[in-house]
CSV table of C-alpha atoms in Angstrom, one decimal:
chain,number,residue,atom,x,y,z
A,1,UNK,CA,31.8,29.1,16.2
A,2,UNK,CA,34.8,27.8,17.6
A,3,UNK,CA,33.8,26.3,20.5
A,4,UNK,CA,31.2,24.8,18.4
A,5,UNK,CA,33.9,23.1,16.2
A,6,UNK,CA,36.2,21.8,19.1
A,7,UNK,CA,33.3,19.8,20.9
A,8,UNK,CA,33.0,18.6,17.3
A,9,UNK,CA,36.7,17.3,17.3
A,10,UNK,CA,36.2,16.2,20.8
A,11,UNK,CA,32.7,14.2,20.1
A,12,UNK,CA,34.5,12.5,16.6
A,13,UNK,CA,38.0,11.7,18.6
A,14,UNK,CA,35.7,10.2,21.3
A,15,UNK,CA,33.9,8.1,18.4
A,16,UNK,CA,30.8,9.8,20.0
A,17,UNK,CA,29.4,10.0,16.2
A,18,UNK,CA,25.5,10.2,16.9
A,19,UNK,CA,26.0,13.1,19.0
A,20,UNK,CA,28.5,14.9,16.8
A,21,UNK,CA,25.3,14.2,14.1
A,22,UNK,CA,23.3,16.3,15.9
A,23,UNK,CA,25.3,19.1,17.0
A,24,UNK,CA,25.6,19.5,13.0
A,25,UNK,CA,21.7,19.5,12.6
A,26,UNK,CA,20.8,20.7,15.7
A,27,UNK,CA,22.6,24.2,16.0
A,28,UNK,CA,21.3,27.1,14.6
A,29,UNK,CA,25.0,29.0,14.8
A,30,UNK,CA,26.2,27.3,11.9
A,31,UNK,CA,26.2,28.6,8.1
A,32,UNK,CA,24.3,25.8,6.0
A,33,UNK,CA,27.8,25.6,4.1
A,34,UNK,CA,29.7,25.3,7.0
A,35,UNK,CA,27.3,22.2,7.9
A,36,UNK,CA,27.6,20.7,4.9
A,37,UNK,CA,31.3,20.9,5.2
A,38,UNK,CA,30.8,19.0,8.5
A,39,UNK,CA,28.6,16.7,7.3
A,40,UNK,CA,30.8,15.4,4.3
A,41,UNK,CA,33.9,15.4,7.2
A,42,UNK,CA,31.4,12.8,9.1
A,43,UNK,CA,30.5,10.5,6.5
A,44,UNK,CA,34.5,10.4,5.2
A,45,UNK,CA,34.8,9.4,9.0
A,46,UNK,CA,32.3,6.6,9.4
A,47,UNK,CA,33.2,4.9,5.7
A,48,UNK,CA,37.1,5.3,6.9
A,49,UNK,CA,36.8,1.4,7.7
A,50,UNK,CA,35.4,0.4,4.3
A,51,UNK,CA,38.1,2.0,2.0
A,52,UNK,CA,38.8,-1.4,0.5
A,53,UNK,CA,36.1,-1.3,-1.6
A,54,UNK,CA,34.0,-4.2,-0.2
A,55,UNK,CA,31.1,-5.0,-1.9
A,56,UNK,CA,27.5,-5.5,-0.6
A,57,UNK,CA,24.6,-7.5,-2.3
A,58,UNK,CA,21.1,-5.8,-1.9
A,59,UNK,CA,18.4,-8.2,-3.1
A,60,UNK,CA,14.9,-6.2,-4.0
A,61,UNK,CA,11.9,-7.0,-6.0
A,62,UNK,CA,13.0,-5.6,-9.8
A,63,UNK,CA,11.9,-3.2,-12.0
A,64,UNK,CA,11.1,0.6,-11.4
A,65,UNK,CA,11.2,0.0,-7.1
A,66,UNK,CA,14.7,-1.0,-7.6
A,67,UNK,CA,15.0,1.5,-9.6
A,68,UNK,CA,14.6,4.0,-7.5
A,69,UNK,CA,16.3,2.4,-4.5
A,70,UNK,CA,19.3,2.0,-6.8
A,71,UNK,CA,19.2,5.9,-8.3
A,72,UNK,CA,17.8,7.1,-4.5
A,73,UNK,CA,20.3,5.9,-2.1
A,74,UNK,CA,22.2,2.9,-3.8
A,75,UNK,CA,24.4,5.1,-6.3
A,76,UNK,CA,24.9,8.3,-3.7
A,77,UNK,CA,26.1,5.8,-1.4
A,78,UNK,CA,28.6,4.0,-3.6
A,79,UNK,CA,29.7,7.1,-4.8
A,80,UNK,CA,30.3,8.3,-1.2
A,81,UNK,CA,31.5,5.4,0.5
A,82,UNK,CA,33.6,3.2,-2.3
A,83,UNK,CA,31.6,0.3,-1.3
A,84,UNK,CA,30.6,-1.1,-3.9
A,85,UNK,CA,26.7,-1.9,-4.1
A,86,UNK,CA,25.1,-4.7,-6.6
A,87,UNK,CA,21.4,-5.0,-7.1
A,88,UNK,CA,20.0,-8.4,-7.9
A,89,UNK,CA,16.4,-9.3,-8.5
A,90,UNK,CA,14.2,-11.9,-6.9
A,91,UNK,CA,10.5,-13.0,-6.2
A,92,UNK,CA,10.1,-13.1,-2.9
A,93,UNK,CA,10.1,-15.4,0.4
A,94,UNK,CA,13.0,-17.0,2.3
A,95,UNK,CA,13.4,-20.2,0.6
A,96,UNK,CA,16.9,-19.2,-0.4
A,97,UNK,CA,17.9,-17.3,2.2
A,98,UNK,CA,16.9,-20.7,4.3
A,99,UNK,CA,19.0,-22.2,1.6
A,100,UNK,CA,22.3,-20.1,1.7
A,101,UNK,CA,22.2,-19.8,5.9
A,102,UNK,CA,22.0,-23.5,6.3
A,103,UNK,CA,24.7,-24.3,3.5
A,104,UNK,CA,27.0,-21.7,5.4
A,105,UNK,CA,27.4,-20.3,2.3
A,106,UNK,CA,26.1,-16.9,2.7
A,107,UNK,CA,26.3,-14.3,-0.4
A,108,UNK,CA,23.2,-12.1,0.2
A,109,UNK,CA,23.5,-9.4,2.4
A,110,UNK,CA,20.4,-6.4,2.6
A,111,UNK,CA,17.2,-8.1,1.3
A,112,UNK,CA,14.1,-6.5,1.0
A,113,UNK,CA,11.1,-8.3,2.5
A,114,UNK,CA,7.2,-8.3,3.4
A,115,UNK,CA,6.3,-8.0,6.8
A,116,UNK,CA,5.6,-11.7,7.2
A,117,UNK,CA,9.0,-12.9,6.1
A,118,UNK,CA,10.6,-10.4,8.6
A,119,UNK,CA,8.4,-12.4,11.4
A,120,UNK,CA,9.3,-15.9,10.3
A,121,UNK,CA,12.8,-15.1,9.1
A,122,UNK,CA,13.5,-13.9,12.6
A,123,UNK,CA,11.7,-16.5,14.7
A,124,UNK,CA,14.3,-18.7,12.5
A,125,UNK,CA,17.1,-16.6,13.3
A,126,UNK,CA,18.0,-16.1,9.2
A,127,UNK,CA,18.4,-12.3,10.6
A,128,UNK,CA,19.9,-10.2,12.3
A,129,UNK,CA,18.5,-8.2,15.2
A,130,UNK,CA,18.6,-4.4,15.1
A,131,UNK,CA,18.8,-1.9,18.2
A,132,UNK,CA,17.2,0.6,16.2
A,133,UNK,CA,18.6,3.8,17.6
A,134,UNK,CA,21.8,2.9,18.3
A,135,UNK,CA,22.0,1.4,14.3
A,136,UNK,CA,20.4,3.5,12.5
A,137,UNK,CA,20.7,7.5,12.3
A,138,UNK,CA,18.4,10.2,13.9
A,139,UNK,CA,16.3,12.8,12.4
A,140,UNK,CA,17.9,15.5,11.5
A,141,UNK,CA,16.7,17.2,14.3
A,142,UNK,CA,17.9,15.2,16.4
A,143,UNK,CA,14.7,13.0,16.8
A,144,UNK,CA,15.6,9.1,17.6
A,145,UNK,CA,15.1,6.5,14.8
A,146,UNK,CA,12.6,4.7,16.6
A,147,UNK,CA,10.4,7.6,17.1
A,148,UNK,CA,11.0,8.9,13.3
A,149,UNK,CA,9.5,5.9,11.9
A,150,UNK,CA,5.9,5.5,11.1
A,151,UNK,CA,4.5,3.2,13.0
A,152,UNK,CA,6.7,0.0,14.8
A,153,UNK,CA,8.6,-2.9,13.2
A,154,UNK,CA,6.9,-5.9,12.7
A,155,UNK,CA,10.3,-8.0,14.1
A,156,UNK,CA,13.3,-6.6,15.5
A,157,UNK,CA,14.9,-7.9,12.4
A,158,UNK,CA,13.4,-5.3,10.1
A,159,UNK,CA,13.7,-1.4,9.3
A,160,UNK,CA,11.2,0.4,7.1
A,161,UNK,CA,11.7,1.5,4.0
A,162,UNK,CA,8.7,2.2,1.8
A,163,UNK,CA,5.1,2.2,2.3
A,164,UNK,CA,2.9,1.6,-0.8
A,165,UNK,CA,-0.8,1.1,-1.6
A,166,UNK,CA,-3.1,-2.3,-3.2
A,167,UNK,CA,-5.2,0.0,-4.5
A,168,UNK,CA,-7.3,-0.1,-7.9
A,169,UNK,CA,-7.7,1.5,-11.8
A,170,UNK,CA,-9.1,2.3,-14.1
A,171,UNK,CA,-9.2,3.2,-17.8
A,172,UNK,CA,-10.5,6.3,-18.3
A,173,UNK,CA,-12.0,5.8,-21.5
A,174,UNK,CA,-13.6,2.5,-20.2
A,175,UNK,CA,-16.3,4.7,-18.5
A,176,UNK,CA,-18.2,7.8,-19.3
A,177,UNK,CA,-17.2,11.2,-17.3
A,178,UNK,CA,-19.9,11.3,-14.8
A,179,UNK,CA,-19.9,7.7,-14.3
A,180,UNK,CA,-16.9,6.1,-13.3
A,181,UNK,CA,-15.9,4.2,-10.2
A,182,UNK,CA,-15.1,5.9,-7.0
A,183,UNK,CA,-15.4,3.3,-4.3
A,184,UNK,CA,-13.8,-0.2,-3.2
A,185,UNK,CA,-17.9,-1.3,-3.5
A,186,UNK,CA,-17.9,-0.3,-7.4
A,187,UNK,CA,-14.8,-2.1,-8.0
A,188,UNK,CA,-17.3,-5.2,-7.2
A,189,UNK,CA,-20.7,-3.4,-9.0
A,190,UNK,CA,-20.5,-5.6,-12.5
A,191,UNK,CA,-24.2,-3.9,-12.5
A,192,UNK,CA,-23.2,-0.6,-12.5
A,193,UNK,CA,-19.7,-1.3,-14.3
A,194,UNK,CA,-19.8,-4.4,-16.0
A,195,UNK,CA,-16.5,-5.7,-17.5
A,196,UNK,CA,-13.8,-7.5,-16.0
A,197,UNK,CA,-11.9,-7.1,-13.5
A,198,UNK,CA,-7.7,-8.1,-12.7
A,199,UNK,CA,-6.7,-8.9,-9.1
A,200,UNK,CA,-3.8,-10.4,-7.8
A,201,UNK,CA,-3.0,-14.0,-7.8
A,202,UNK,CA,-2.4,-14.4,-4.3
A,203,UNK,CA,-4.9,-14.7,-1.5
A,204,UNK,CA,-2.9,-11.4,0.0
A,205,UNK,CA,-4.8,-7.9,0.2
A,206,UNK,CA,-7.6,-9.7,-1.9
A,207,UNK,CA,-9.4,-10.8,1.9
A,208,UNK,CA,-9.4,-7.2,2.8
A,209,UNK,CA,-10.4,-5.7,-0.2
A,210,UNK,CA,-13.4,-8.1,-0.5
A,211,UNK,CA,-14.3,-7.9,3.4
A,212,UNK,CA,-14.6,-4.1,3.0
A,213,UNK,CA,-16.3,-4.3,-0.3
A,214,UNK,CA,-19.0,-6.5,1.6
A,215,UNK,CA,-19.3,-3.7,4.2
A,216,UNK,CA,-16.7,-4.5,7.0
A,217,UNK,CA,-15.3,-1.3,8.0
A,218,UNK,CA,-11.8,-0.9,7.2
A,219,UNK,CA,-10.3,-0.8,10.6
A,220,UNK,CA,-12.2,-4.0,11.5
A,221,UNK,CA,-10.4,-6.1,9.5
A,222,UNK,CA,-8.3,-8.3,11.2
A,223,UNK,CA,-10.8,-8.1,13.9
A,224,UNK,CA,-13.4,-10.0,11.9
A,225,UNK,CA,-10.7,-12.5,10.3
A,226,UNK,CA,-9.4,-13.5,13.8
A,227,UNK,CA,-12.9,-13.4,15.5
A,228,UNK,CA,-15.6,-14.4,13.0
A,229,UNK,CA,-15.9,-18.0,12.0
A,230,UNK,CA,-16.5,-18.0,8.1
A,231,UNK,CA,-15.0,-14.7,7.7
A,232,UNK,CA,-11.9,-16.2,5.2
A,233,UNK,CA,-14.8,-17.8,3.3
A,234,UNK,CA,-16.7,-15.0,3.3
A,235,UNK,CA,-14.4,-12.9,1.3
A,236,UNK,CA,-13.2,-15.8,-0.7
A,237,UNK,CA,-16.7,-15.9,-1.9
A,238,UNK,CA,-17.3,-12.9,-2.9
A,239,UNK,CA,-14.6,-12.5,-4.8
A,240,UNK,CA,-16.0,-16.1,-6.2
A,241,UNK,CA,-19.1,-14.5,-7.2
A,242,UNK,CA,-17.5,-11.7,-9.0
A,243,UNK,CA,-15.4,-14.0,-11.0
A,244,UNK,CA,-18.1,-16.0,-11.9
A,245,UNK,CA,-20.3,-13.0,-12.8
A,246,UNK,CA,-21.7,-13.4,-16.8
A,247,UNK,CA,-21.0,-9.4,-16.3
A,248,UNK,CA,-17.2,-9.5,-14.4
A,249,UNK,CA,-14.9,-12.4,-14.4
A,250,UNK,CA,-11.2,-11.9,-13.3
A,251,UNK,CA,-7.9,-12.0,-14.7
A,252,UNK,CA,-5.6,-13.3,-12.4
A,253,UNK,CA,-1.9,-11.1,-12.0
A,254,UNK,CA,1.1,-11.6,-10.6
A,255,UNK,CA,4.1,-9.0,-12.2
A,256,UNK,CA,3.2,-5.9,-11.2
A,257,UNK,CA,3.6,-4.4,-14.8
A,258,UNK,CA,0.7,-6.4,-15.9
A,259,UNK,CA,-2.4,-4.1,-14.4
A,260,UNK,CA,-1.3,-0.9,-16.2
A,261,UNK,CA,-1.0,-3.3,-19.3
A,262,UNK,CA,-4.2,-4.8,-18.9
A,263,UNK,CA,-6.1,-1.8,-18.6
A,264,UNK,CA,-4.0,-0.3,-21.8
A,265,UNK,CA,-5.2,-3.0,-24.0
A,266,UNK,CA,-8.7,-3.0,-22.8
A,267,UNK,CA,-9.0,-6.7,-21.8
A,268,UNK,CA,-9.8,-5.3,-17.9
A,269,UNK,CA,-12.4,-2.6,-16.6
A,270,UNK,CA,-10.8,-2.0,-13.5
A,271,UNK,CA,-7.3,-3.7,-11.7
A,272,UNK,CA,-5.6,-4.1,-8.8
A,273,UNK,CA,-2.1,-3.4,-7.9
A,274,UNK,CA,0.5,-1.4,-6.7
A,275,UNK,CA,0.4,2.2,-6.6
A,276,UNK,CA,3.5,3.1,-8.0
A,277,UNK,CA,3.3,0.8,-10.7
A,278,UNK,CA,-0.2,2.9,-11.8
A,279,UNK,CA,1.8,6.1,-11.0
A,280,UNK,CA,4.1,5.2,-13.8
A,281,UNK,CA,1.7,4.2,-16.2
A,282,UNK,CA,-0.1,7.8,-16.0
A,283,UNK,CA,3.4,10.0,-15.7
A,284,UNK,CA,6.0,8.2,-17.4
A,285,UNK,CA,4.0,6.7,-20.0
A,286,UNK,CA,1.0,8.7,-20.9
A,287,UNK,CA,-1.8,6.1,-19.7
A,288,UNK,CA,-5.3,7.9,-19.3
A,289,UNK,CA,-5.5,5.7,-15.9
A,290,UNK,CA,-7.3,6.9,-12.8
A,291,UNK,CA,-6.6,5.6,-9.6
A,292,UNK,CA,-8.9,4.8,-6.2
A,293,UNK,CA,-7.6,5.2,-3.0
A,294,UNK,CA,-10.7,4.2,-1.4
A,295,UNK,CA,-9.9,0.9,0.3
A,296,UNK,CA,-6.7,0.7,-0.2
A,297,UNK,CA,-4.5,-1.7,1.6
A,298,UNK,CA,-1.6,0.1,3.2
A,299,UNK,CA,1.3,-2.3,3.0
A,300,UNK,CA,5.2,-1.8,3.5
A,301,UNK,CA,8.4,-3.1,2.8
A,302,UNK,CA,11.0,-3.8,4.9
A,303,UNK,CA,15.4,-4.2,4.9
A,304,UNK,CA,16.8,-6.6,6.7
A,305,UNK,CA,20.7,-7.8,7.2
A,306,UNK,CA,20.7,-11.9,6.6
A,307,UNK,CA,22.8,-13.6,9.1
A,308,UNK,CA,26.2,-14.6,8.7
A,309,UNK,CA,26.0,-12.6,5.4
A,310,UNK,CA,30.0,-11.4,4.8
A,311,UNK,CA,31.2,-7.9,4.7
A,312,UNK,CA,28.3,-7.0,7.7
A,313,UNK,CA,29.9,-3.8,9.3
A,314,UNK,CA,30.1,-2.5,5.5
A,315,UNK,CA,26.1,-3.5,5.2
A,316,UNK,CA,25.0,-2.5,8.6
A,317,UNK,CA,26.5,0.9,7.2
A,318,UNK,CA,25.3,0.9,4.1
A,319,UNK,CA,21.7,0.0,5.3
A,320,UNK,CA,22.1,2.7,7.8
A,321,UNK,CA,22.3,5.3,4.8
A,322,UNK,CA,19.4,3.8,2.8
A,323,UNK,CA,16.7,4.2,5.5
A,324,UNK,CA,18.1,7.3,6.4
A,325,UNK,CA,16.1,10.6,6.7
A,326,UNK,CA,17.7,11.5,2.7
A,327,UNK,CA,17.7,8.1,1.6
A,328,UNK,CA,14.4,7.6,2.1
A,329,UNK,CA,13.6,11.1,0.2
A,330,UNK,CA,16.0,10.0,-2.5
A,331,UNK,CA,13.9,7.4,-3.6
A,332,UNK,CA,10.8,9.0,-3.6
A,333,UNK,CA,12.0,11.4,-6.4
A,334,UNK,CA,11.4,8.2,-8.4
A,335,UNK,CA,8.9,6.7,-7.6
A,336,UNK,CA,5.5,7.2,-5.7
A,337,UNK,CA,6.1,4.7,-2.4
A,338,UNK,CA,6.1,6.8,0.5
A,339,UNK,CA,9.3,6.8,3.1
A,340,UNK,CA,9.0,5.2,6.5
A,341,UNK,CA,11.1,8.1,8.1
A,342,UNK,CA,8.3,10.8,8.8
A,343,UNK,CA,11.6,13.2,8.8
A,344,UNK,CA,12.0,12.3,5.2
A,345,UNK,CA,8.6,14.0,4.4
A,346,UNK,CA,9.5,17.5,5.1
A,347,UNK,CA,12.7,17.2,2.4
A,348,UNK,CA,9.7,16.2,-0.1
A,349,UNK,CA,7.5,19.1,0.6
A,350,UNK,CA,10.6,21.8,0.7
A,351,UNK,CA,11.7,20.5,-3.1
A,352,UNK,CA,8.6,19.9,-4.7
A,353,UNK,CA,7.9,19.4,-7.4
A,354,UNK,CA,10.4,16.9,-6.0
A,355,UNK,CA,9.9,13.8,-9.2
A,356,UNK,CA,12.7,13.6,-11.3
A,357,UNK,CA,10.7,15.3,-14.1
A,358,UNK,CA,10.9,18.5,-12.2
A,359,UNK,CA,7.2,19.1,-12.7
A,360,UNK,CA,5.1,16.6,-11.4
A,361,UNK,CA,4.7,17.2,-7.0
A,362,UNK,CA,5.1,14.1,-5.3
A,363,UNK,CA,3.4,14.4,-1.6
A,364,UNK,CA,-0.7,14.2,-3.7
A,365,UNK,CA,1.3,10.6,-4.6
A,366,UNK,CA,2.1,9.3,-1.5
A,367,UNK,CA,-0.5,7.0,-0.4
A,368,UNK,CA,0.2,7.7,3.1
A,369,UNK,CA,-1.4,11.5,2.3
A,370,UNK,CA,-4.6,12.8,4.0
A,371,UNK,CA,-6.2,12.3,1.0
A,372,UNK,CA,-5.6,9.0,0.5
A,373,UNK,CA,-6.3,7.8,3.5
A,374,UNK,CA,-9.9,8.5,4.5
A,375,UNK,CA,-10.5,5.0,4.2
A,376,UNK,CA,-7.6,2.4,4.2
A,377,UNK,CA,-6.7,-1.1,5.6
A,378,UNK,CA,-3.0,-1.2,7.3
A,379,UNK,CA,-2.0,-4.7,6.0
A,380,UNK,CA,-1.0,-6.8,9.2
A,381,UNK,CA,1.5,-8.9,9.1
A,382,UNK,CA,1.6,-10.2,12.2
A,383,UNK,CA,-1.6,-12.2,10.4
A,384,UNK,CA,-0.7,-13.5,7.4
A,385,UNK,CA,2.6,-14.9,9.0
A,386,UNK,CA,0.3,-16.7,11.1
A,387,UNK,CA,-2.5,-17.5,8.3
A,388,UNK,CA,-0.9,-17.5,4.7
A,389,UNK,CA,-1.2,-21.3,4.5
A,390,UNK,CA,-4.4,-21.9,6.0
A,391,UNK,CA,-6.1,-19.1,4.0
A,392,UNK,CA,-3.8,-20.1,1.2
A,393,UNK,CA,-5.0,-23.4,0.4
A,394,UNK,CA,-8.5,-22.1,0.1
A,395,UNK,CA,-8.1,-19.4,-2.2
A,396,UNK,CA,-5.8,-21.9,-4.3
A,397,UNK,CA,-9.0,-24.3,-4.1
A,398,UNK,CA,-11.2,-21.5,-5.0
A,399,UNK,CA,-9.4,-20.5,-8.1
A,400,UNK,CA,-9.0,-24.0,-9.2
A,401,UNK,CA,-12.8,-24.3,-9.3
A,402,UNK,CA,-13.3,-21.3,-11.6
């Protein structure tokens, strides 16, 4: 035990702190208090520089995700560190990140972005470049970063945080037991389900759905987009035809409160959106919703640091902790996105039920689960950053003709 805590001294006096890290996680010797203990002396260590209380501004997307990025890793960090954290809302893009890195008047620091903007943001060099082991924490046994996450970065600007699901809903009461949707093909059956149907305003995980919904296997998407001529107007149309359909028509979203509301009031049959946002609906709320994994688009969010942003050794540190192995796990206890650090898993499972009701199990949530995933779409983003406008402008035309 002592020789165990004098390499400790040695590794922290050294400033060798990843390995001192895993020496805490990694050896069996020590008491789980007695790590703990260690652990706690580590952290004090690394937030020694940031005892002036700097502040660091995390924009996110609102709502119950912020939510639970605020209660999951935001507050425990604050409360550890002294850095202050503040939270502010936005709708997504780079237009004012463009905006505030031009201007050299930089007050956004950690912003959470789609795939796409991580691409074009740093092929503009609006962010900062990571070297992901060396900036961001192992596993706790010891695993690298890079090889704990999972699956690669889009950019070298971004780090995971959360993957979610565009999957669909419906209203339990909208359709007899023994006949209710099961499929991505029923969601687009107005024969078999007649009633309408809400999808996203946005041309984004609307292609996929549709091209699967048409038949396309679900791993061939991207391959037909790229490589078929007609293949954007192919899904465009059928989502055309079910709008159009005297036994559909579509209701067009965009917050992603509004599908759980929609299917509430009875106006829709079945919706899109996000799976968390469903997830709430049924627990929190009470919502006789069912949800369809079949098809669903597996999409993810992403942290990055913006360029030139002030107090960045304080964000670089706090970021660190957020998409940390118990960061990550922090914030699935409230809500149902699963963590990009693999690691972060295996804290779920040991605590279930892990939701902050205490009752409900989380890992049947995640839509990175076996279940869930017998048939899913991984959203690229490699292709909309190359496609959005093209495809854009014809799914804009499209609706406009409705």
């Amino acid at each position: 035990m002592h020789n165990i805590l004098g390499i400790f001294v040695f590794l922290i006096i050294n400033e060798n702190v990843s390995e001192a890290y895993k020496l805490i996680n990694l050896n069996n010797k020590l008491e789980e208090n007695m790590k703990k203990m260690l652990q706690t002396v580590l952290i004090s260590i690394l937030f020694i520089p940031f005892a002036a209380l700097a502040e660091v501004n995390v924009v996110s997307w609102g709502g119950a995700y912020t939510e639970s990025q605020k209660l999951g890793y935001g507050d425990p960090y604050q409360e550890l560190s002294g850095v202050k954290i503040n939270w502010i809302d936005y709708s997504g893009g780079l237009s004012e990140v463009r905006t505030q890195v031009e201007s050299g008047k930089v007050t956004w620091n950690i912003i959470d972005l789609y795939a796409k903007d991580t691409i074009i943001g740093c092929d503009e060099g609006l962010l900062v470049e990571f070297d992901f082991d060396n900036d961001f924490p192992p596993a706790p046994d010891g695993t690298p970063a890079s090889e704990d996450f999972f699956t690669d970065m889009p950019s070298p600007c971004a780090v995971g945080n959360i993957l979610y699901s565009w999957n669909y809903a419906y209203h339990l009461n909208a359709h007899p037991e023994g006949l209710r949707p099961s499929t991505i093909a029923d969601f687009y059956d107005t024969d078999k389900f007649p009633g309408k149907r809400s999808i996203y305003t946005s041309a984004m995980s609307n292609i996929e759905i549709a091209l699967v919904a048409d038949g396309v296997k679900a791993n061939a998407v991207y391959t037909v987009l790229e490589n078929q001529t007609g293949a954007v107007d192919r899904a465009i149309n059928k989502v055309k035809a079910l709008c159009e359909d005297e036994n559909g028509g579509c209701v067009f979203w965009s917050a992603g409160a509004q599908p759980p509301e929609l299917l509430a009031s009875g106006e829709v049959v079945m919706a899109t959106g996000w799976n968390g946002r469903f997830f709430n609906a049924i627990v929190n709320e009470g919502t006789p919703l069912q949800m369809v994994w079949d098809g669903q688009v597996l999409d993810y969010e992403y942290f990055s640091l913006i360029a030139d942003s002030p107090n960045q050794d304080e964000a670089m540190a706090a970021l660190a902790y957020f998409t940390g192995t118990e960061g990550l796990a922090g914030s699935a206890k409230y809500i149902a996105y699963a963590p990009w650090r693999i690691s972060s898993l295996d804290i779920i499972t040991a605590g279930e039920p892990w939701y902050k009701d205490g009752v409900t199990e989380m890992m049947p949530q995640m839509p990175t689960s076996p279940a869930n995933t017998k048939n899913y779409i991984l959203m690229s983003g490699e292709y909309w950053a190359d496609n959005q406008t093209e495809v854009g402008e014809k799914w804009e035309a499209m609706k406009a003709g409705l």
